Coordinates of C-alpha atoms in Angstrom, one line a residue:
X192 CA -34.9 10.6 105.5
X193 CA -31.4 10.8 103.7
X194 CA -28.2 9.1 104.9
X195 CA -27.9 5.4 104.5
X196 CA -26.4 5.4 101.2
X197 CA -26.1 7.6 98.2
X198 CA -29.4 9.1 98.7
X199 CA -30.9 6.1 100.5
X200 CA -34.1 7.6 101.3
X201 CA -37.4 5.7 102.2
X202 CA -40.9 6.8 100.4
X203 CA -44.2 5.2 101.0
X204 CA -44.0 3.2 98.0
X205 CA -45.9 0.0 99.4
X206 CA -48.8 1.6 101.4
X207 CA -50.4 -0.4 104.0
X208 CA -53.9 -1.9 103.0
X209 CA -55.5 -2.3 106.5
X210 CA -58.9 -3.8 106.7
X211 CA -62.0 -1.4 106.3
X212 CA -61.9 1.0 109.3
X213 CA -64.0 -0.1 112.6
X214 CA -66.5 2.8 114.3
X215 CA -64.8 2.3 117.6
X216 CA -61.7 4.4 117.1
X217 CA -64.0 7.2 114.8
X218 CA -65.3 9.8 117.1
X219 CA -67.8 12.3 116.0
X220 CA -66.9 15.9 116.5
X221 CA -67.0 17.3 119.9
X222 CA -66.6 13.9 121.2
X223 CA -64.0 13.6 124.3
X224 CA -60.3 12.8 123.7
X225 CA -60.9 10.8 127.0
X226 CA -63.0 8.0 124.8
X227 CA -60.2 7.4 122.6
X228 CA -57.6 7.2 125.4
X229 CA -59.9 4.9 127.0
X230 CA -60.5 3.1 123.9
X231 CA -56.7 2.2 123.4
X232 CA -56.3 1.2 127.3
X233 CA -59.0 -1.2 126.8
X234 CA -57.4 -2.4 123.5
X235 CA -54.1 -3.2 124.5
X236 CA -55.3 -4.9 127.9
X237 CA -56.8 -6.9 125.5
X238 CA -54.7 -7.3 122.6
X239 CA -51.0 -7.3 124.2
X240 CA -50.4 -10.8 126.2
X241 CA -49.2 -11.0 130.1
X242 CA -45.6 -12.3 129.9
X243 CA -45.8 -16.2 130.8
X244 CA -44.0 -17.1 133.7
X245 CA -40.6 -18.3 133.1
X246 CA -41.9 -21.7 134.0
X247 CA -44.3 -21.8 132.0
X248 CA -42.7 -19.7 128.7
X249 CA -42.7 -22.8 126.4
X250 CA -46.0 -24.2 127.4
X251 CA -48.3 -21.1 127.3
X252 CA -50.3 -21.2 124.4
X253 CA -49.9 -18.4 122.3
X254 CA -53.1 -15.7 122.5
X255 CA -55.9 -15.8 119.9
X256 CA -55.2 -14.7 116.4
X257 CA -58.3 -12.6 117.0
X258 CA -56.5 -10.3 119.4
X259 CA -53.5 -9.2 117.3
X260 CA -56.0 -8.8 114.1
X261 CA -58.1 -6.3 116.7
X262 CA -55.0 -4.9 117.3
X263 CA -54.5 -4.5 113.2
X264 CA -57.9 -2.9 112.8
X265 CA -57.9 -0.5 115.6
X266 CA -54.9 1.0 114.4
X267 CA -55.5 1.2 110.6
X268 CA -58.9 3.3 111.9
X269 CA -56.7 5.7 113.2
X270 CA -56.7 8.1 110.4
X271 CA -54.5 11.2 112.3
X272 CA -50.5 10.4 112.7
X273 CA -51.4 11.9 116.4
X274 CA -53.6 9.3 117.5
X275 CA -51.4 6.7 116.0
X276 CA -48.4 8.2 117.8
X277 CA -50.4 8.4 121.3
X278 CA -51.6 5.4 120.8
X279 CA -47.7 3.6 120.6
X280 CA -47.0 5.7 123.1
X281 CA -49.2 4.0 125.3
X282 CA -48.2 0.6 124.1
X283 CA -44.1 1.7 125.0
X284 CA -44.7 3.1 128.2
X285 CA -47.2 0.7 130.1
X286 CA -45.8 -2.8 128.5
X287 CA -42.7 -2.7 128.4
X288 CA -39.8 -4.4 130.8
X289 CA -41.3 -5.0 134.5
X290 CA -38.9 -3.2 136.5
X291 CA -39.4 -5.2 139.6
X292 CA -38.5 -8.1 137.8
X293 CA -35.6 -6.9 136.6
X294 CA -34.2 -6.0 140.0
X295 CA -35.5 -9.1 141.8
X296 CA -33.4 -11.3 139.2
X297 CA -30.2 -9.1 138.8
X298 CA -30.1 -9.6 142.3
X299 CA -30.4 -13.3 142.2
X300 CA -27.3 -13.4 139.8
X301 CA -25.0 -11.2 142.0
X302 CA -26.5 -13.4 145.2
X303 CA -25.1 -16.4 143.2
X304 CA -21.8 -14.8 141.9
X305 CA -20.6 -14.0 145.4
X306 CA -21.7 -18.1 146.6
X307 CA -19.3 -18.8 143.7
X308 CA -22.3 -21.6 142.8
X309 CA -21.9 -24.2 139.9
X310 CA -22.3 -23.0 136.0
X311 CA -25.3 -24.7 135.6
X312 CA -27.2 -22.7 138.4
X313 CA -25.3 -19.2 137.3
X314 CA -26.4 -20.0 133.9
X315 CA -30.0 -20.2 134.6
X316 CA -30.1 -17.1 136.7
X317 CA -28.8 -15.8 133.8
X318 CA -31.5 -16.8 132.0
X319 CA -34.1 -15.7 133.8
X320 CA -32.8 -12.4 133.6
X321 CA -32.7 -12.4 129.9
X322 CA -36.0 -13.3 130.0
X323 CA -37.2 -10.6 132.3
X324 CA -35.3 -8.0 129.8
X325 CA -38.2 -8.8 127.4
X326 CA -40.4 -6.0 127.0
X327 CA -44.1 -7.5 126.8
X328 CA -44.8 -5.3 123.1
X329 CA -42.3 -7.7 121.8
X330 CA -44.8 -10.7 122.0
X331 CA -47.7 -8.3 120.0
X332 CA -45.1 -8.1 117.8
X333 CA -43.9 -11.6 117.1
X334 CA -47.7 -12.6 117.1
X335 CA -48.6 -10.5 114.4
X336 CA -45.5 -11.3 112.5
X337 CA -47.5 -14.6 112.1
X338 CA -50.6 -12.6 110.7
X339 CA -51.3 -12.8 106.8
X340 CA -49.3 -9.3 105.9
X341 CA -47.9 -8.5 109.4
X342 CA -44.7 -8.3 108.6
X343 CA -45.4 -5.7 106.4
X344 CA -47.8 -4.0 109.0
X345 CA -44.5 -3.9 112.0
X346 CA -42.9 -1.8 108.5
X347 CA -45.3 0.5 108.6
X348 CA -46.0 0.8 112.2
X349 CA -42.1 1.7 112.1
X350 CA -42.3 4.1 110.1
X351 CA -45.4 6.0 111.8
X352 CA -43.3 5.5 115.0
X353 CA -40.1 7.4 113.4
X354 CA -42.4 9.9 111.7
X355 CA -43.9 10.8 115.3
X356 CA -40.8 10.9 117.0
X357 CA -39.3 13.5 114.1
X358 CA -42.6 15.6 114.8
X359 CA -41.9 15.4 118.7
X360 CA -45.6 13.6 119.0
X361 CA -43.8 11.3 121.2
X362 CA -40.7 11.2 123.0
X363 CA -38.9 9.3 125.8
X364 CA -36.9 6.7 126.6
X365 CA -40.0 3.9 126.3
X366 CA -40.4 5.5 122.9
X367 CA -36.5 5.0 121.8
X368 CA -36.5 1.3 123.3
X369 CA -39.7 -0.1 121.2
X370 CA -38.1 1.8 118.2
X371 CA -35.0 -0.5 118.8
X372 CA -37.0 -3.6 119.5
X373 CA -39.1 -3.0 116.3
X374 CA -35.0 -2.1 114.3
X375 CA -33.8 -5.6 116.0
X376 CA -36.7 -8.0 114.9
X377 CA -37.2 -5.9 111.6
X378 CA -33.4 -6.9 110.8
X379 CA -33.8 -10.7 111.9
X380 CA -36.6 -10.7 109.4
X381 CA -35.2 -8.6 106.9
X382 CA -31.5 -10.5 106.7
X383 CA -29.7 -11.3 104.0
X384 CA -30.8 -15.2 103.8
X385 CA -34.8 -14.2 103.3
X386 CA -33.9 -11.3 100.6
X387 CA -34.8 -11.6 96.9
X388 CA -31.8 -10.2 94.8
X389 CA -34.2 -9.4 91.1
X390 CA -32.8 -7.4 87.6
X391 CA -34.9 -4.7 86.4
X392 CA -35.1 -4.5 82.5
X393 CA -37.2 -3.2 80.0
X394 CA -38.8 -6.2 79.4
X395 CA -39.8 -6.0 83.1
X396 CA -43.8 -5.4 84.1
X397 CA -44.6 -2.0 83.8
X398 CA -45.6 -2.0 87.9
X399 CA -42.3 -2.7 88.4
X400 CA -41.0 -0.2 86.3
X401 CA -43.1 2.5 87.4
X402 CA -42.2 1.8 91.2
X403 CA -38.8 1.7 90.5
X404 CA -39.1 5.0 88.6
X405 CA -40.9 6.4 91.4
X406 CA -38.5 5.0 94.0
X407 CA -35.9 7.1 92.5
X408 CA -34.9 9.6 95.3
X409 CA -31.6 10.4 94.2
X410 CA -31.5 11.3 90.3
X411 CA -35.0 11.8 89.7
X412 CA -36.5 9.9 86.3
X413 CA -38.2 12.6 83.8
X414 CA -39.8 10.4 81.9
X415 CA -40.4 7.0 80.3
X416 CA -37.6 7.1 78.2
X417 CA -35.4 8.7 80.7
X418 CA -36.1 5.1 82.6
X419 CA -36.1 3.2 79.6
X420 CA -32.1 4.4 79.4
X421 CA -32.0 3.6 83.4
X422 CA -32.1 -0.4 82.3
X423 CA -30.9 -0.3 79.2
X424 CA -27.1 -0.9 77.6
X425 CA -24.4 -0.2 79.6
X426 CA -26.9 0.0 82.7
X427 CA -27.8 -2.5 85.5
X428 CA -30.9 -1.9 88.2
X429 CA -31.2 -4.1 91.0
X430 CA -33.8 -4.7 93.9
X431 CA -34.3 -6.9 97.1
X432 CA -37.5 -8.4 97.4
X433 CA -38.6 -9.9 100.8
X434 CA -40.8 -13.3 101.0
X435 CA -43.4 -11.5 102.8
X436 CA -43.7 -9.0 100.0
X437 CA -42.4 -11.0 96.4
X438 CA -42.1 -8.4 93.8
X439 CA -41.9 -5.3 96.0
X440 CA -38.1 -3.3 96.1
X441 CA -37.6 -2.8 99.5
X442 CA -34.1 -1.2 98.5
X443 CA -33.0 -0.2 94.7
X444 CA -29.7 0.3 93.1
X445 CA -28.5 1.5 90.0
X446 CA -25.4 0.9 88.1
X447 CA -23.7 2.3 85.0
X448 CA -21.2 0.5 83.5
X449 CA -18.6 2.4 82.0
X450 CA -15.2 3.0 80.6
X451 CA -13.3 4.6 84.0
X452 CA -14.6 6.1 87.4
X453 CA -17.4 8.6 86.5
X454 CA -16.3 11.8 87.5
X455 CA -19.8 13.5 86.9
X456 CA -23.8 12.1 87.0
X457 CA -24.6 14.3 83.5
X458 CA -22.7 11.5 81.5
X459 CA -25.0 8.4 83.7
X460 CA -28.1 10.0 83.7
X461 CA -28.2 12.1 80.6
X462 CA -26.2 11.0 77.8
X463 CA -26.9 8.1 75.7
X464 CA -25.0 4.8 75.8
X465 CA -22.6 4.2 72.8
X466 CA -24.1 2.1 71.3
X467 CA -27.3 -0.2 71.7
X468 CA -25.1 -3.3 72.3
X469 CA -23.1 -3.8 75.0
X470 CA -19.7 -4.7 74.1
X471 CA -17.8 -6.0 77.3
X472 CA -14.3 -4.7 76.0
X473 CA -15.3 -1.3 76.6
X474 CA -16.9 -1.9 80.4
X475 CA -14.1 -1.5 83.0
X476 CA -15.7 0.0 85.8
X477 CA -18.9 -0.4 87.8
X478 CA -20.1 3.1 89.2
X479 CA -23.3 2.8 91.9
X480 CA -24.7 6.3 91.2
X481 CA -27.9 5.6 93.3
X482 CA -29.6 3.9 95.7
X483 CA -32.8 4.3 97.6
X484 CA -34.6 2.6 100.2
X485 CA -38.5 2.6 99.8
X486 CA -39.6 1.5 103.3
X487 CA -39.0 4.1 105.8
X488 CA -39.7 1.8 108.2
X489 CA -36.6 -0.4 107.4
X490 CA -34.4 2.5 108.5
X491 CA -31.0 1.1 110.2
X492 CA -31.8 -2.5 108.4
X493 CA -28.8 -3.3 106.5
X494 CA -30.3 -3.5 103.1
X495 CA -28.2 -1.2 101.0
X496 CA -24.9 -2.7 102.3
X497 CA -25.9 -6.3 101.7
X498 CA -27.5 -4.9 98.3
X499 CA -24.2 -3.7 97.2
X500 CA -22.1 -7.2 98.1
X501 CA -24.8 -9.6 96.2
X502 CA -24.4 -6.7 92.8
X503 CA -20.9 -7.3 93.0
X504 CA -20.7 -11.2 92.7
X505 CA -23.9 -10.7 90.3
X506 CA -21.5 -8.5 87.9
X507 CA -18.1 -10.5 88.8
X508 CA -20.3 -13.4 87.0
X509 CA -21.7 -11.4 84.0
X510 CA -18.3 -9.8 83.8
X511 CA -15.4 -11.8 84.5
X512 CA -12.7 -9.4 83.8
X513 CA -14.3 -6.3 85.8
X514 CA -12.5 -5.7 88.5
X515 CA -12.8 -1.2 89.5
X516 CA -16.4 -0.9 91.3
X517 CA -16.8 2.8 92.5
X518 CA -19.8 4.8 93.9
X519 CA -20.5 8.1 92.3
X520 CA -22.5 9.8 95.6
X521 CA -24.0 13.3 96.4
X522 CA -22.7 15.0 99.5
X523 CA -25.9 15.8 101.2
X524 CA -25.7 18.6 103.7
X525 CA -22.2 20.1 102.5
X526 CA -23.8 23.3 101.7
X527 CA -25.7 23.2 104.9
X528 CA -22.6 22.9 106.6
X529 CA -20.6 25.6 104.8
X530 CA -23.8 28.0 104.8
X531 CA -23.5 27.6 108.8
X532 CA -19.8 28.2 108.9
X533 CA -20.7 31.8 107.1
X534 CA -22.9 32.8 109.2
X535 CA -21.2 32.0 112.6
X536 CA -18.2 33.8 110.7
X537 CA -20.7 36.7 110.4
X538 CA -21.6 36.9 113.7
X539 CA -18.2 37.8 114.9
X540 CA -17.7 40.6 113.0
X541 CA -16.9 40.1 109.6
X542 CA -13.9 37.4 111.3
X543 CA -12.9 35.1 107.8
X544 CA -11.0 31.9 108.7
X545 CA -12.2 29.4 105.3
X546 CA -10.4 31.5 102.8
X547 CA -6.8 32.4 102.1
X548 CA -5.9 36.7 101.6
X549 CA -5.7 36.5 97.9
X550 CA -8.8 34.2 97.5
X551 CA -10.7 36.8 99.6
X552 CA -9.6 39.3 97.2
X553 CA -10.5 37.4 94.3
X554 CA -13.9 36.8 95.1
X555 CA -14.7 40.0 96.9
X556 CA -13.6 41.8 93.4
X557 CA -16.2 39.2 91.3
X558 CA -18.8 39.9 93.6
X559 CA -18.3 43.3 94.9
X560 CA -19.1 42.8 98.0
X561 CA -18.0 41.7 101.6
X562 CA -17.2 37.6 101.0
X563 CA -19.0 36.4 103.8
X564 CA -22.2 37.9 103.2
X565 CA -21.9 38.2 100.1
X566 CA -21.6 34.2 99.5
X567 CA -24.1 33.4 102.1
X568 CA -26.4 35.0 99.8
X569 CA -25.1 33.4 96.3
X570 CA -24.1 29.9 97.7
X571 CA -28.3 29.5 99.3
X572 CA -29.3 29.4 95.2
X573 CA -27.9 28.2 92.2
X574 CA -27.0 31.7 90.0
X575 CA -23.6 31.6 91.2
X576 CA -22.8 28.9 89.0
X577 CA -23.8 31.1 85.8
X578 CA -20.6 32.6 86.6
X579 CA -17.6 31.0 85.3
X580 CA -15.3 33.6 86.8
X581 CA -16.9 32.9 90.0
X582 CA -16.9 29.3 89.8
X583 CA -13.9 29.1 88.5
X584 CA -11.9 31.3 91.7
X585 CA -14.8 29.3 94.7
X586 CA -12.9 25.8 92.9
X587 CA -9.9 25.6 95.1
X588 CA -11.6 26.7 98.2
X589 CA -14.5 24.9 98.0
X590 CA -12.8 21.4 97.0
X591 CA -10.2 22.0 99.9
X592 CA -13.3 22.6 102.4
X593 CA -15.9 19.6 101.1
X594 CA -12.6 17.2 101.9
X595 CA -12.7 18.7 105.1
X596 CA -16.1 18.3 105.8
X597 CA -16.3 14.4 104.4
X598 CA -12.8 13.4 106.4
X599 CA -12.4 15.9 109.5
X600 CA -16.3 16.5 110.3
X601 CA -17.2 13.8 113.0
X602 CA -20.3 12.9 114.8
X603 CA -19.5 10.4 117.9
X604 CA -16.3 10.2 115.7
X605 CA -17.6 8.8 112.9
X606 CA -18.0 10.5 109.6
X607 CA -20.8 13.3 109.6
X608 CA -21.9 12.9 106.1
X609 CA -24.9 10.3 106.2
X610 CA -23.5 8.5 102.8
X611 CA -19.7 8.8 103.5
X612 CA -20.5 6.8 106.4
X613 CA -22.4 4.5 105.0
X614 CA -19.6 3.7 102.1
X615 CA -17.1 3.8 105.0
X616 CA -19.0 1.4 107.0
X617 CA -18.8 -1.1 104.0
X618 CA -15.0 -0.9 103.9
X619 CA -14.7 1.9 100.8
X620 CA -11.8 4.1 100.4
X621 CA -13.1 8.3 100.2
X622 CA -11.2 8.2 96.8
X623 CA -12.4 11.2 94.9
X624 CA -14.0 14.4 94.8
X625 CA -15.2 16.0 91.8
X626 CA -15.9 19.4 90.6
X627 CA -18.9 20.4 89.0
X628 CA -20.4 16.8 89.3
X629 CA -24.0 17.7 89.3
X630 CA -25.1 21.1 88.0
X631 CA -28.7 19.9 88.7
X632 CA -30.8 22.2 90.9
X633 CA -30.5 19.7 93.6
X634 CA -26.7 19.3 93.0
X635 CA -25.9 22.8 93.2
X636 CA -28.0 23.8 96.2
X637 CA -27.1 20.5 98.2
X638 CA -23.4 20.1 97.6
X639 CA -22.1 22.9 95.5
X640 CA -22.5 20.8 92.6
X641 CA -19.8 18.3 94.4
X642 CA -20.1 14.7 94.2
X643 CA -17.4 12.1 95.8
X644 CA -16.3 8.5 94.4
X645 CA -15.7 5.7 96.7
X646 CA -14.1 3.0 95.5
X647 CA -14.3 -0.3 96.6
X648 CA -11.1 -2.4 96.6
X649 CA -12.5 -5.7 97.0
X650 CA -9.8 -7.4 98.6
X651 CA -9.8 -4.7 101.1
X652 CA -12.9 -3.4 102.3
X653 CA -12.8 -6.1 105.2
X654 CA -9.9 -4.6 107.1
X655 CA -11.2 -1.5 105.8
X656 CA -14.7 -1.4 107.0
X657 CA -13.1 -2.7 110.9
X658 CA -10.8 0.2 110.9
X659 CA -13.6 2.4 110.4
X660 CA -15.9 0.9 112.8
X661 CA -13.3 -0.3 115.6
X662 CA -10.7 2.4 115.3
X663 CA -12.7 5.3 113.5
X664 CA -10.3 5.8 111.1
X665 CA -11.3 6.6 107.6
X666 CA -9.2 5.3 104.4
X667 CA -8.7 8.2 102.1
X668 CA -6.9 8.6 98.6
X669 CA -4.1 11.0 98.2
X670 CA -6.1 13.7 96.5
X671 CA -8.5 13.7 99.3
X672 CA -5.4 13.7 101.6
X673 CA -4.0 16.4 99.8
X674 CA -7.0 18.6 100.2
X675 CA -7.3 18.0 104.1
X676 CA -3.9 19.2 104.1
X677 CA -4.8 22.4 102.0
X678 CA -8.0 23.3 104.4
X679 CA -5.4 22.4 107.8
X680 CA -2.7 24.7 106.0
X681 CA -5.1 27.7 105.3
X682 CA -8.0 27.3 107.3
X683 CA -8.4 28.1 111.1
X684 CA -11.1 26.2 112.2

């Protein structure tokens, strides 16, 4: 999935090694899906402990480590993604928050409200209702936490839980509330304090170098010395590494140190550095041109923000003087979004209300066609770009509208864009967006061959980042600005 950050996507880099796969779980063909069902009942009877009375909560002894390993092995020996999925679907909707408990002890704390009783006895009603909340899956989860590699299992059971709710192999509100009980102790685990900040270099062991190369799910690497440039002068690349997995990048950034704000990725990832040593007089900016999360089941776990703060005191103290960090970031889904607009404007007859008169004009006499369908047709590949007449009249229009769709496009009034909210979130300013950024395949399909900068003003991006999140309002440059102003002025969406 894309959206966390400049491409922060999650592959199954660190696959799970369960232990060897048990016969129970195996049926032979023609067996009854009725065994297996069974099967899992009887498991998690077993495996998932009875909630201690609150009494008792401290002094229960905690269940056998043999029942969370069962646990372990049963569901490694599940081979399809649909038994996995039935089989947390079981586990979300029959041990989960006891209802009647609930009730009983929301009613004792209104009971006690209205008596207007003393703190102490308020308190622990409150208490006891807190602990009621507690869904009884959370216990399997904290006891295999304590397992030898069950941390790393709850990541991985996280991601099969995601990947069956994007299929629609199980659904619900049971199924929505373990995923956020699995986010919440996933991010207590995965905090800032327990994470590993390490350097990647060329000197670094080879395993590391190929995961990082195959971690790369923004600007894919082409080869060996593709990467070897990726690490090399006038380059940084930085992971987190987690004390339940040393060594393994859980998230990955890369950085290109450079002269001014990047304007396009072909000068990062193509061109050579200037020279094989670095001379600091010439580095003035730090551009984060990529980052990618390889655990999909560390979605939501603020890794790539807390990524990007610990890389900026790491190059603050290799670089005294540097003071201009900027992102250089795709714009996922743009074309989506403008391919969308075309068609709806299809649909009602032709009706055009993204481009001015003259631009229609323009176009429609490149093309020779009818604009809307016409540029549905041009804008789904990437031969439209061969033209430099076309290009050249689609510049204003298209600029005018990607500002649009980064600043005025909202979801629960928030930015839409996956990575303009993320770099909003972490108190950047949308500061530029740049023509003809990435001419890649990708690029050009994806975005229009866009890419936006956004700069972080260090001394800022605390009010920034609570404007954003408390008041939804989004800190933009004056060329962005300037463009919103274009698309209100001639568009009539």
């Amino acid at each position: 999935m894309r959206g966390l950050g400049p491409g922060l996507t999650a592959r199954r880099l660190l696959p799970l090694r369960f232990p060897p796969r048990p016969p129970g779980p195996r049926l032979a063909s023609g067996q009854a899906a009725g065994a297996l069902e069974r099967a899992m009942d009887e498991l998690l009877r077993r495996a998932v402990p009875p909630t201690p009375a609150y009494e008792l909560r401290e002094k229960t002894p905690a269940p056998a480590e043999g029942q969370c390993a069962d646990f372990v092995s049963f569901y490694g020996g599940l081979a399809e993604t649909a038994q996995r999925a039935e089989l947390l679907g079981r586990l979300a909707r029959g041990f989960g928050v006891d209802h009647g408990q609930v009730a009983e002890q929301s009613a004792g704390v209104l009971h006690l409200r209205q008596q207007q009783r003393e703190a102490a006895v308020l308190l622990q009603a409150e208490d006891r209702l807190r602990y009621a909340l507690v869904p009884r899956y959370r216990g399997l989860f904290h006891h295999i936490s304590k397992l030898d590699g069950g941390v790393r299992f709850l990541v991985q059971l996280r991601a099969d839980l995601l990947e069956a709710q994007a299929l629609k192999l199980v659904e619900g509100p049971d199924v929505r509330e373990m995923n956020g009980v699995l986010k919440g102790m996933l991010s207590e685990w995965f905090s800032s304090g327990f994470l590993n900040l390490e350097r990647v270099t060329w000197h670094s062991p080879c395993e590391v170098l190929q995961k990082i190369s195959e971690a790369e799910a923004v600007h894919p690497v082409k080869n060996w010395m593709d990467m070897k440039r990726r690490v090399g002068p006038y380059r940084r690349c930085y992971f987190f590494s987690h004390c339940s997995t040393p060594g393994e990048p859980l998230v990955v950034l890369h950085v290109a140190l450079t002269g001014d704000i990047s304007s396009n990725i072909q000068a990062i990832v193509k061109e050579h550095p200037p020279s094989e040593t670095e001379e600091k007089n010439k580095i003035a900016a730090a551009i984060f041109y990529s980052i990618s999360l390889t655990q999909q089941g560390l979605q939501g776990v603020e890794l790539g923000t807390f990524l990007i703060k610990r890389v900026v005191k790491e190059l603050q103290r290799e670089f005294p003087h540097l003071g201009v960090f900027s992102s250089l970031s795709p714009i996922p889904g743009f074309t989506k979004w403008l391919l969308g607009l075309l068609n709806s404007q299809m649909k009602e007859h032709g009706r055009n209300e993204l481009f001015t008169d003259s631009e229609c004009k323009e176009i429609s006499e490149i093309t020779g066609g009818p604009i809307n369908e016409t540029l549905k047709l041009l804008l789904s590949s990437s031969e439209w770009v061969q033209s430099e007449k076309l290009a050249r009249a689609l510049q204003t229009p298209l600029m005018r509208l990607c500002a649009w769709y980064l600043y005025g496009e909202k979801h629960r009034g928030y930015a839409l864009n996956p990575v303009a909210n993320f770099h909003l979130q972490n108190g950047a300013v949308l500061w530029r967006i740049n023509w003809m950024a990435d001419v890649s395949l990708r690029g050009i399909t994806g975005s229009c061959g866009l890419m936006a900068n956004y700069r972080y003003f260090l001394e800022e991006t605390g009010p920034n980042s609570t404007s954003y999140l408390g008041s939804k309002i989004i800190k933009a440059s004056e060329q962005v600005l300037s463009l919103v102003a274009q698309f209100q002025k001639n568009s009539k969406l």
